[in-house]
mmCIF file of C-alpha atoms and ligand atoms in Angstrom:
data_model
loop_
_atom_site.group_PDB
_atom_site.id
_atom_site.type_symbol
_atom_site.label_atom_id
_atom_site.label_comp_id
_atom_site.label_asym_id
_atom_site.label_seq_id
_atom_site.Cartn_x
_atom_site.Cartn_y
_atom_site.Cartn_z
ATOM 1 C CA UNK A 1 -7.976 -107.682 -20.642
ATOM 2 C CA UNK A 2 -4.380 -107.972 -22.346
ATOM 3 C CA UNK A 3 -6.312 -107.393 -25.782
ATOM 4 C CA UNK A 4 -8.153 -104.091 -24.951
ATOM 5 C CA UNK A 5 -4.842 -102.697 -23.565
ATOM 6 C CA UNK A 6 -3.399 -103.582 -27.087
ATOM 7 C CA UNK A 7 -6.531 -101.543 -28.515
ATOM 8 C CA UNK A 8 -6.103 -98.709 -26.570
ATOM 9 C CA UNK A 9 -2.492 -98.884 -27.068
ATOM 10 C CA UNK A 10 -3.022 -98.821 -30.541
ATOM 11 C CA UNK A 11 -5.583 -96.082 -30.636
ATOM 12 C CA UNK A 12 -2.881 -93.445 -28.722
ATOM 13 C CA UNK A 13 -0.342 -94.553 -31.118
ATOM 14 C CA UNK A 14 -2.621 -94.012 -33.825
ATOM 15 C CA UNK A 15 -3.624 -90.534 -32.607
ATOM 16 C CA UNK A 16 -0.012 -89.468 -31.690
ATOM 17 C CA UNK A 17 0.833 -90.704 -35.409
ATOM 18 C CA UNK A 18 -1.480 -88.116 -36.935
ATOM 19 C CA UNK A 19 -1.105 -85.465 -34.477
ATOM 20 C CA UNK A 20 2.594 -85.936 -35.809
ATOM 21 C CA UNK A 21 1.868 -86.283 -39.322
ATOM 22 C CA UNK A 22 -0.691 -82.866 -38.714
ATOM 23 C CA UNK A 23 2.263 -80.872 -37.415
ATOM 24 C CA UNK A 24 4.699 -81.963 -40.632
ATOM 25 C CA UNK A 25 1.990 -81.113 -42.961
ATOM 26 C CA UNK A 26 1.715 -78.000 -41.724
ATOM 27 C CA UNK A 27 5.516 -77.230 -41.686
ATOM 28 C CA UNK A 28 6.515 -78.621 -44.202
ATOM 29 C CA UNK A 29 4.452 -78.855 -47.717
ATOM 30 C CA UNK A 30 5.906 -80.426 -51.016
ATOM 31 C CA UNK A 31 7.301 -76.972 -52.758
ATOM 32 C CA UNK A 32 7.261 -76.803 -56.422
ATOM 33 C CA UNK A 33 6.662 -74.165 -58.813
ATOM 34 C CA UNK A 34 3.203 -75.215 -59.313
ATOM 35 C CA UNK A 35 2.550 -75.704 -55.357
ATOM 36 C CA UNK A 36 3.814 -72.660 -54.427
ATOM 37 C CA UNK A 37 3.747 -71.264 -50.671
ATOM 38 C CA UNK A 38 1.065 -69.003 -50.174
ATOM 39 C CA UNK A 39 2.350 -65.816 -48.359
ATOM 40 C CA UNK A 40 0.644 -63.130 -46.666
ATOM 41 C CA UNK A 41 2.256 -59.764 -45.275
ATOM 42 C CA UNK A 42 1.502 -56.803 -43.600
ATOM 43 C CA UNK A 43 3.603 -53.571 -44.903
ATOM 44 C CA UNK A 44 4.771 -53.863 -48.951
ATOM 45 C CA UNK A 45 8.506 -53.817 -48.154
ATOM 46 C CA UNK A 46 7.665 -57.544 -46.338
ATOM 47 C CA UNK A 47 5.998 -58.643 -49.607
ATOM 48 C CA UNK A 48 9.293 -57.718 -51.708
ATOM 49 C CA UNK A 49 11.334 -59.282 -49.154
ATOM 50 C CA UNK A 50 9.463 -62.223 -49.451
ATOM 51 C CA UNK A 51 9.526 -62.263 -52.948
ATOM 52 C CA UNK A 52 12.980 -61.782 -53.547
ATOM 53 C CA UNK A 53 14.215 -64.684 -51.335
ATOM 54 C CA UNK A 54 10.778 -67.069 -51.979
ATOM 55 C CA UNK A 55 10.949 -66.539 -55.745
ATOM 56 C CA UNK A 56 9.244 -69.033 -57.838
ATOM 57 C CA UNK A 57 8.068 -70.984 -54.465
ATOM 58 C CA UNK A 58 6.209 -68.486 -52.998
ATOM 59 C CA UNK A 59 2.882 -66.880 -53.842
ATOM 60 C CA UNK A 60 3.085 -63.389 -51.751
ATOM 61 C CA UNK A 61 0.538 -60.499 -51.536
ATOM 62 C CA UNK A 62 0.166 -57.784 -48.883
ATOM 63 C CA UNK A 63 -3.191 -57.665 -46.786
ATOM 64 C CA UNK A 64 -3.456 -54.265 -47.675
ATOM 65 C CA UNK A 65 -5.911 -53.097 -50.890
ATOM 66 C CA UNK A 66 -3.364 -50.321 -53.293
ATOM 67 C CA UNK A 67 -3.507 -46.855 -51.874
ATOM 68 C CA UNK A 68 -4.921 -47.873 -48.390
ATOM 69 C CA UNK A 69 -3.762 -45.760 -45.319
ATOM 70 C CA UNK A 70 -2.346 -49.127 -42.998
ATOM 71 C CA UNK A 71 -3.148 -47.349 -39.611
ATOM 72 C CA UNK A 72 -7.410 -47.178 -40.699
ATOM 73 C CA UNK A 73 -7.481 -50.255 -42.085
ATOM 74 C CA UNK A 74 -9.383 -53.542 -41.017
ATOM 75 C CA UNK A 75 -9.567 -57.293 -42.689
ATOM 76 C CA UNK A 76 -12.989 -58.398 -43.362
ATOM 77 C CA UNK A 77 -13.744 -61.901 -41.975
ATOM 78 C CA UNK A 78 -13.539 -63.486 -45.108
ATOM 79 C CA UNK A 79 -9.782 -61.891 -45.188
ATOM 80 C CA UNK A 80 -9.121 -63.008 -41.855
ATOM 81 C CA UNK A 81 -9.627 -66.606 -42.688
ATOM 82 C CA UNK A 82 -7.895 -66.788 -46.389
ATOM 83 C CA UNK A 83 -4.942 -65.516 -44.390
ATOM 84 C CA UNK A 84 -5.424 -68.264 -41.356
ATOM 85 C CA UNK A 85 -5.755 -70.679 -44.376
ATOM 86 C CA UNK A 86 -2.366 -69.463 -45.829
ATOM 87 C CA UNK A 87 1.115 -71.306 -45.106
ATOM 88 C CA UNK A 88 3.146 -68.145 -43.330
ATOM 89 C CA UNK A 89 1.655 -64.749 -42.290
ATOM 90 C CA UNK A 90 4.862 -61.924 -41.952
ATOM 91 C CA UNK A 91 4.177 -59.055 -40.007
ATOM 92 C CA UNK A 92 6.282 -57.053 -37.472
ATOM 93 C CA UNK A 93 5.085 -58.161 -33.875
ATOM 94 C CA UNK A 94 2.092 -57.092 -31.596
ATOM 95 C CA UNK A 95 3.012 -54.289 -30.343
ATOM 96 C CA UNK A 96 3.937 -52.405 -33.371
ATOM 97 C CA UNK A 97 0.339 -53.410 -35.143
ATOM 98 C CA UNK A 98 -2.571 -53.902 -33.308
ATOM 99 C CA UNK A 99 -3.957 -55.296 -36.607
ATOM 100 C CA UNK A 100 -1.607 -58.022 -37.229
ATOM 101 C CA UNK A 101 -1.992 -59.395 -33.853
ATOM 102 C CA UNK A 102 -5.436 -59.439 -34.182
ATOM 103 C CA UNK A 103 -4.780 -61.811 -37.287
ATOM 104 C CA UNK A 104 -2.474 -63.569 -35.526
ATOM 105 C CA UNK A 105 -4.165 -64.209 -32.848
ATOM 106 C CA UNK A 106 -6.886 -66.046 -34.725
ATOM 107 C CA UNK A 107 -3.836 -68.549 -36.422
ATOM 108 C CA UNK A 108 -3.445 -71.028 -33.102
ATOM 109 C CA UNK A 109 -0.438 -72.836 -35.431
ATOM 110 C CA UNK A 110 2.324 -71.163 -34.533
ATOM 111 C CA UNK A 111 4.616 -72.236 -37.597
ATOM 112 C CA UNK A 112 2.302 -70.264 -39.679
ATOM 113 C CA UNK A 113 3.273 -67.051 -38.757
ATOM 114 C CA UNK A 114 6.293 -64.862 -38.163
ATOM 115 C CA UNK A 115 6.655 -61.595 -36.293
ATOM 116 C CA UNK A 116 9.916 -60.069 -37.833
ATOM 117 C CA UNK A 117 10.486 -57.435 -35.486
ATOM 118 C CA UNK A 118 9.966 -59.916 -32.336
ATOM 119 C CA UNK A 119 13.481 -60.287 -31.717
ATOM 120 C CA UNK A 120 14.617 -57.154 -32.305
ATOM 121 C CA UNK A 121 16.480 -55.726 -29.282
ATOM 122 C CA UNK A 122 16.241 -52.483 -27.862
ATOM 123 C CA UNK A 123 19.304 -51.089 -29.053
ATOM 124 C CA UNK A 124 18.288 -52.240 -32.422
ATOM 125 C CA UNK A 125 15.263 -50.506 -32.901
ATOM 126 C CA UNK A 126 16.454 -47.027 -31.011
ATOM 127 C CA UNK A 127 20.164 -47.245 -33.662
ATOM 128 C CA UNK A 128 22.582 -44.118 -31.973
ATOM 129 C CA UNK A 129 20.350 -44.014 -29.055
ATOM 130 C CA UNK A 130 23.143 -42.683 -26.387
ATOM 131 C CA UNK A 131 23.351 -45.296 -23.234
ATOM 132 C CA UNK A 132 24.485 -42.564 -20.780
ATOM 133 C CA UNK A 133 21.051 -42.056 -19.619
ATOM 134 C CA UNK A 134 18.998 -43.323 -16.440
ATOM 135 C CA UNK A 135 16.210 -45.463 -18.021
ATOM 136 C CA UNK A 136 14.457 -45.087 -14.544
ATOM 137 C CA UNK A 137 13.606 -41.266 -15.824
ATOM 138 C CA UNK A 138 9.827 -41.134 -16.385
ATOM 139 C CA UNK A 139 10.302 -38.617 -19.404
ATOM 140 C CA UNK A 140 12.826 -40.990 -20.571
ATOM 141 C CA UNK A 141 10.736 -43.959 -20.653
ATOM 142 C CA UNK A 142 7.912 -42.333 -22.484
ATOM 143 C CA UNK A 143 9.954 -41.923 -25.481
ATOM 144 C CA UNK A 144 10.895 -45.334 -25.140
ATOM 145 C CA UNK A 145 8.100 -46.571 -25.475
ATOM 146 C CA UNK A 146 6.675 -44.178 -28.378
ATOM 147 C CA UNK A 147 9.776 -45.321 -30.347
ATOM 148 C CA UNK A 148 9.155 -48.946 -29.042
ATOM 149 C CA UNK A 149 5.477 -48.806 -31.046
ATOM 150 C CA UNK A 150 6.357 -46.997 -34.310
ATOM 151 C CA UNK A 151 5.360 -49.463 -37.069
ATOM 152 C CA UNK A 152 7.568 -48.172 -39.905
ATOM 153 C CA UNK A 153 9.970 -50.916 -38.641
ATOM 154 C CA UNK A 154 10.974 -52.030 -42.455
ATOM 155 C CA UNK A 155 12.996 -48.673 -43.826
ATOM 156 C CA UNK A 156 15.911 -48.871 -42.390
ATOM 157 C CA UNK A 157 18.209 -51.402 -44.416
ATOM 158 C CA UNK A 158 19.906 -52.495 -41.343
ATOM 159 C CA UNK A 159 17.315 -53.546 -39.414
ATOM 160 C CA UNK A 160 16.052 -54.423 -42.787
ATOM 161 C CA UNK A 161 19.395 -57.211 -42.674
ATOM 162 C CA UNK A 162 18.204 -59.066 -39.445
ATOM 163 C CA UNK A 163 14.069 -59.090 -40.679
ATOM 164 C CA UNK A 164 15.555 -60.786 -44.102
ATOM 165 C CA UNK A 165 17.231 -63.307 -42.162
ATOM 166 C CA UNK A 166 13.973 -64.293 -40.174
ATOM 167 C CA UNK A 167 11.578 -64.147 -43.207
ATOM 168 C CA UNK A 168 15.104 -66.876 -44.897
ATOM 169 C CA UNK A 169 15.560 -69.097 -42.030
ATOM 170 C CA UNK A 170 11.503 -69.573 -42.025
ATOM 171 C CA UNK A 171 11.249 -70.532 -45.771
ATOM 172 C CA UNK A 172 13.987 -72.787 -45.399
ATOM 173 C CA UNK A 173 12.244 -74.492 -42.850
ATOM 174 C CA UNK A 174 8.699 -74.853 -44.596
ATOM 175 C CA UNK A 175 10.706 -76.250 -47.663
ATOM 176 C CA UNK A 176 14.289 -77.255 -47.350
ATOM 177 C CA UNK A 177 14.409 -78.739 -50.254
ATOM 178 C CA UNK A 178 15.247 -75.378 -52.187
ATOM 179 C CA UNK A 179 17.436 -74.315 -49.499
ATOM 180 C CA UNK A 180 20.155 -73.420 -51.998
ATOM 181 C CA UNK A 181 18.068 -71.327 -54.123
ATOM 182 C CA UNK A 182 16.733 -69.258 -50.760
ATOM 183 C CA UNK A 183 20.216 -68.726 -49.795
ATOM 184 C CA UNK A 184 21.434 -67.726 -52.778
ATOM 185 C CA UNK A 185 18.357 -65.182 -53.134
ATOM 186 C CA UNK A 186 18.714 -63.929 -49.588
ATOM 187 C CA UNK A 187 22.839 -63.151 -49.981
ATOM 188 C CA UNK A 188 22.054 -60.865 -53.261
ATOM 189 C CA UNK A 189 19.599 -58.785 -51.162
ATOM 190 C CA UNK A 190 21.823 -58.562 -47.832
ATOM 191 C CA UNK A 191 24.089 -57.446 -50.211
ATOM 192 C CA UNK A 192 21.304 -54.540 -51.490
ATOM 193 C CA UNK A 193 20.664 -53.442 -48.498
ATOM 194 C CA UNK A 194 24.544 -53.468 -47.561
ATOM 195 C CA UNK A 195 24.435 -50.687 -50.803
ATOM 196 C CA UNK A 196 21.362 -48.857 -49.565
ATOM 197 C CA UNK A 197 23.061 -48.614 -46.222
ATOM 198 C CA UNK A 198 26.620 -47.360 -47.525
ATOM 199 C CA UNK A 199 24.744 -44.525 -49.719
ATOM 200 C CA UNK A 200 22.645 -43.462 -46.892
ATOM 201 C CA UNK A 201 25.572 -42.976 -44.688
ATOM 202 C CA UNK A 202 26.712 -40.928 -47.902
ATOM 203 C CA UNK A 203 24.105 -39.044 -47.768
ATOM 204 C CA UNK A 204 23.942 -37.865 -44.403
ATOM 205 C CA UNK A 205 27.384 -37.932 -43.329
ATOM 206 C CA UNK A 206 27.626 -34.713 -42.981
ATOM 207 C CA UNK A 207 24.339 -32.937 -44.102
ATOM 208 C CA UNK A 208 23.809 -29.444 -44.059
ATOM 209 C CA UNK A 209 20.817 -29.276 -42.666
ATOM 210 C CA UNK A 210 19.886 -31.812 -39.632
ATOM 211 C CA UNK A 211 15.732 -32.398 -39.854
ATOM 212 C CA UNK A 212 13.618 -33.757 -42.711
ATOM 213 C CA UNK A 213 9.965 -32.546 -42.408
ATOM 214 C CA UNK A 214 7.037 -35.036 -44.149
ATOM 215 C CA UNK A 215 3.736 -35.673 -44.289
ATOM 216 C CA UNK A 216 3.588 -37.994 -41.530
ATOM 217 C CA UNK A 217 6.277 -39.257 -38.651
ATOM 218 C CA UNK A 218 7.321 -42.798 -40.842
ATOM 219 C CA UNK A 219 10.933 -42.043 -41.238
ATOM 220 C CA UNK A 220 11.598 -42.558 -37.205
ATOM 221 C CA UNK A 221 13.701 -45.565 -37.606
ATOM 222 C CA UNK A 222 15.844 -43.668 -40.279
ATOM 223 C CA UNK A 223 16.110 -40.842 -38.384
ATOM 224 C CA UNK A 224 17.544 -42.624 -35.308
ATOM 225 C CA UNK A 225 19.829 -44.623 -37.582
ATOM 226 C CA UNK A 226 21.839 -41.839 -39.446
ATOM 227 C CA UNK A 227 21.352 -39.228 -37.200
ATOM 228 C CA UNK A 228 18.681 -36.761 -38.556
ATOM 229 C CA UNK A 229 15.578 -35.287 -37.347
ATOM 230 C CA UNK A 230 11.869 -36.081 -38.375
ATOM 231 C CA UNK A 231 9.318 -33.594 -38.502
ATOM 232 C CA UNK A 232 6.145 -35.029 -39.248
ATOM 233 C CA UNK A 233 2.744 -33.426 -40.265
ATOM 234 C CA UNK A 234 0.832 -36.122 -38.753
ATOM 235 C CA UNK A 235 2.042 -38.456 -36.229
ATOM 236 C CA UNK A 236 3.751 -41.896 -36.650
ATOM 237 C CA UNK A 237 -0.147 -43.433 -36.491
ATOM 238 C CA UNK A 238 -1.407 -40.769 -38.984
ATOM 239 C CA UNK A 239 -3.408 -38.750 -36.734
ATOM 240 C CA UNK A 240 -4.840 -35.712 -38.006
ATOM 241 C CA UNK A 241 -2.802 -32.976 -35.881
ATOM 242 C CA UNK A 242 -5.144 -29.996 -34.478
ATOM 243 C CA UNK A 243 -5.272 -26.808 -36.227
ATOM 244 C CA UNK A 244 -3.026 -25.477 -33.279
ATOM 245 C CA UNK A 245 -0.273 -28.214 -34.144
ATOM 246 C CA UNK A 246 -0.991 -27.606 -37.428
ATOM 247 C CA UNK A 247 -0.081 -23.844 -37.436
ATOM 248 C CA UNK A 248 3.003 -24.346 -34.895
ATOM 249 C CA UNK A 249 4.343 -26.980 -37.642
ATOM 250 C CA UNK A 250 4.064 -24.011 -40.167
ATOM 251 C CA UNK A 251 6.037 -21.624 -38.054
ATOM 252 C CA UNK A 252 8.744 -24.471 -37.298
ATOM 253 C CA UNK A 253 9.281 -24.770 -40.909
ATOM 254 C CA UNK A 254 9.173 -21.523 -41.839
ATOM 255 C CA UNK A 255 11.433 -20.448 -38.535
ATOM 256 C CA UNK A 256 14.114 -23.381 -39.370
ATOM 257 C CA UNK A 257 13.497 -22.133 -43.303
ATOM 258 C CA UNK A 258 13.096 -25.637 -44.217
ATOM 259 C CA UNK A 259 12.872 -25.607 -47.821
ATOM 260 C CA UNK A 260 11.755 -29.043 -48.647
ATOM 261 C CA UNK A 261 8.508 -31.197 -47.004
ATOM 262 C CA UNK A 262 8.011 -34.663 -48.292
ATOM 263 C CA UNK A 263 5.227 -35.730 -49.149
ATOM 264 C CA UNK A 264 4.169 -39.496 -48.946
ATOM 265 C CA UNK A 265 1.943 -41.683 -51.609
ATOM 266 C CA UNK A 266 -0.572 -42.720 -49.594
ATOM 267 C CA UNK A 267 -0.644 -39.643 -47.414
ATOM 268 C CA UNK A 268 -3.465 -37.956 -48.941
ATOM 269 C CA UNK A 269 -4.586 -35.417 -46.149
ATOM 270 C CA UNK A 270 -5.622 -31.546 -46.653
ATOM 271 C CA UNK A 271 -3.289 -31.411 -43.504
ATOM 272 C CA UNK A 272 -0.365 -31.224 -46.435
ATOM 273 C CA UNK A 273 -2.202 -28.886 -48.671
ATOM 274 C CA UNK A 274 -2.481 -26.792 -45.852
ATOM 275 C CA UNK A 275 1.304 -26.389 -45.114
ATOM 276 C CA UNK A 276 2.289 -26.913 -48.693
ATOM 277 C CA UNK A 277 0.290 -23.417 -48.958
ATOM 278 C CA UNK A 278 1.285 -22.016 -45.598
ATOM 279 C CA UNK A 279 5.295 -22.347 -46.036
ATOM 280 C CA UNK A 280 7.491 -21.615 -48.605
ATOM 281 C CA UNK A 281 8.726 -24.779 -49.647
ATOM 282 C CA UNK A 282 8.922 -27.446 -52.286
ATOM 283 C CA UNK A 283 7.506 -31.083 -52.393
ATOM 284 C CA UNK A 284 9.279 -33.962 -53.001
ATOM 285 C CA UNK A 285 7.996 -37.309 -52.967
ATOM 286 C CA UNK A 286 8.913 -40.127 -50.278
ATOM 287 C CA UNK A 287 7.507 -43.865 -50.340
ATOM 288 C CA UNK A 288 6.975 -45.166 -46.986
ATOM 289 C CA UNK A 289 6.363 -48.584 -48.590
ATOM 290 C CA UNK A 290 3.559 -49.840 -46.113
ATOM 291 C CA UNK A 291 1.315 -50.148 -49.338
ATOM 292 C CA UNK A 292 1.571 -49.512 -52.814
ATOM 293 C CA UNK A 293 -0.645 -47.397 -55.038
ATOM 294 C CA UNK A 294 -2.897 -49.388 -57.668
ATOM 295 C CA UNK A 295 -0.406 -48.633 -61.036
ATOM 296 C CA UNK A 296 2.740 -49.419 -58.653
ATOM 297 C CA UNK A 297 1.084 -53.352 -57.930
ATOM 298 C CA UNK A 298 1.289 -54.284 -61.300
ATOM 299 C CA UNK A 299 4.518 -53.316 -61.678
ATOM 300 C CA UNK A 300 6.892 -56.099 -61.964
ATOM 301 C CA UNK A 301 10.121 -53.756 -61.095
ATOM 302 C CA UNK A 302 9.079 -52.042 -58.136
ATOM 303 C CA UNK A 303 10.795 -53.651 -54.864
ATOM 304 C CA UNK A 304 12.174 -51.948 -51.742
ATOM 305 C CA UNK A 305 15.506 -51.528 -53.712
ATOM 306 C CA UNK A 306 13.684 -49.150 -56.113
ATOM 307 C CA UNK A 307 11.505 -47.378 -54.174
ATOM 308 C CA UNK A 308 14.408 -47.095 -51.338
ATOM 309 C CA UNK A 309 16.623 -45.490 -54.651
ATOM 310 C CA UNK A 310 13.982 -43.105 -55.362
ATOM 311 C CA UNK A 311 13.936 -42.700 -51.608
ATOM 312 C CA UNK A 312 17.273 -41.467 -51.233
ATOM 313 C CA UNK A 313 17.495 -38.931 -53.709
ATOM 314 C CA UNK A 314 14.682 -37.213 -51.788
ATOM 315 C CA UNK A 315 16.355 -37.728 -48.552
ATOM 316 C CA UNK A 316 19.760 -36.165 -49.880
ATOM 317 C CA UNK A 317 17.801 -33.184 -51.142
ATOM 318 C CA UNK A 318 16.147 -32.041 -48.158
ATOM 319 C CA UNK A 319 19.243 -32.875 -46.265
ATOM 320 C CA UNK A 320 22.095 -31.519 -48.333
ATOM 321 C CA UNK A 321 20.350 -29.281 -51.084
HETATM 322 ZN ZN1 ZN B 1 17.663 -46.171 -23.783
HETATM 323 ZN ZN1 ZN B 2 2.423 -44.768 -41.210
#
């Protein structure tokens, strides 16, 4: 009797044992250069995040192929399970992309994936939104929650601060050994986007005109930040607009003699060649950094800094020019 307690005693210890040793396996892996962490991301701007702050201990690549429109696009099984396989999956949070929680949902571990935008409050993600308001109002709460879904949650440098600090505080768990060297990493690009904030307050501090138009509605979280207006061609999940919408957008430009549309990389939609024939302005060229075109991926220098520089000048045209 006293022996098979002793057995079965030792049995639960051994499988609490493993079940333990499972969970630190999972968190935490022996980091080196040549046993890297194996990253995946949604949107491009999480890839150079992760980059930046992972450095020679991470292995990071976005789920999306170059040039592929994010709101059409589906993983194959076989890319569903390399990414279940992976150590960390980064992505914004469910209700922003129906995609990504998908994926997630098929990774039961919950230390192997992080949903950046899942903490962010309210007032964070609507920046400027004026509090005076009765959030009971039905009309009200509609834009809510259209603002509450836009994706494009990784443009604006501030918000940009708190999804850097998530994407740290994980890697530092996986492998605190290198804590130092994430740290380090993750100060020089809090203070980036501490620049990239300062110059767009420049920019649109006080603009001369107050709405950008582009090719589709990716620039909301800007917009609310500094106090501009988007127009977009297509909406904020890239939906074709009718040829109704599509003519009324024409006379809006042409009536507010915008001179300037923006046109995005991996917009490529005869929506735009319509209005780009239709109004009387001039193109200039905005990265919405969900995905990068197939020369951009094998460039070593692009990061959100650069494209968010290139960005900017763009920006301060169609505002101030
Ligand atoms: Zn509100
Ligand atoms: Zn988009």
């Amino acid at each position: 009797m006293k022996k098979s307690i002793m057995i079965i005693l030792a049995c639960v210890m051994m499988i609490a044992l493993s079940a333990c040793s499972n969970i630190n396996k999972n968190e935490k892996k022996d980091v080196s250069t040549n046993n890297k962490l194996k990253i995946y991301t949604t949107a491009f701007a999480f890839e150079s995040f992760t980059e930046q702050i992972g450095g020679k201990y991470v292995e990071v690549e976005s789920i999306y192929p170059p040039g592929a429109d994010m709101h059409s696009f589906e993983p194959t099984q076989k890319e569903m399970v390399n990414i279940a396989k992976s150590d960390l999956f980064i992505y914004s949070n469910q209700d922003m992309d129906s995609v990504a929680k998908k994926i997630a949902g098929s990774i039961n571990n919950k230390h192997l994936k992080l949903p950046v935008a899942a903490n962010l409050k309210h007032d964070d993600l609507l920046a400027n939104h004026e509090h005076d308001h009765n959030h009971e109002e039905h009309e009200h709460e509609h834009d809510h929650e259209e603002s509450g879904n836009d994706p494009h949650v990784w443009l604006d440098p501030v918000l940009n601060k708190k999804i850097v600090k998530s994407i740290k505080t994980d890697l530092v768990e996986k492998d605190p050994q290198h804590k130092a060297y994430y740290e380090k990493n993750y100060k020089q690009l809090i203070a980036d986007l501490d620049h990239i904030n300062q110059q767009m307050r420049h920019i649109t501090s006080n603009p001369k005109r107050d709405t950008v138009v582009i090719s589709h509605d990716s620039i909301g979280y800007l917009a609310n930040r500094y106090g501009f207006k988007q127009v977009g061609v297509s909406g904020m999940n890239n939906e074709e607009p009718s040829q109704r919408d599509l003519m009324e957008i024409v006379q809006r430009i042409n009536e507010t003699k915008q001179p300037y549309v923006l046109y995005e990389q991996n917009i490529s939609s005869k929506v735009t060649d319509v209005i780009q024939k239709e109004s009387h302005t001039t193109p200039l060229s905005f990265h919405n950094m969900a995905t990068l075109s197939e020369k951009e991926v094998n460039d070593k220098d692009v990061s959100y800094q650069s494209l968010m520089k290139e960005n900017m000048k763009s920006l301060n045209k169609a505002l101030n020019n």
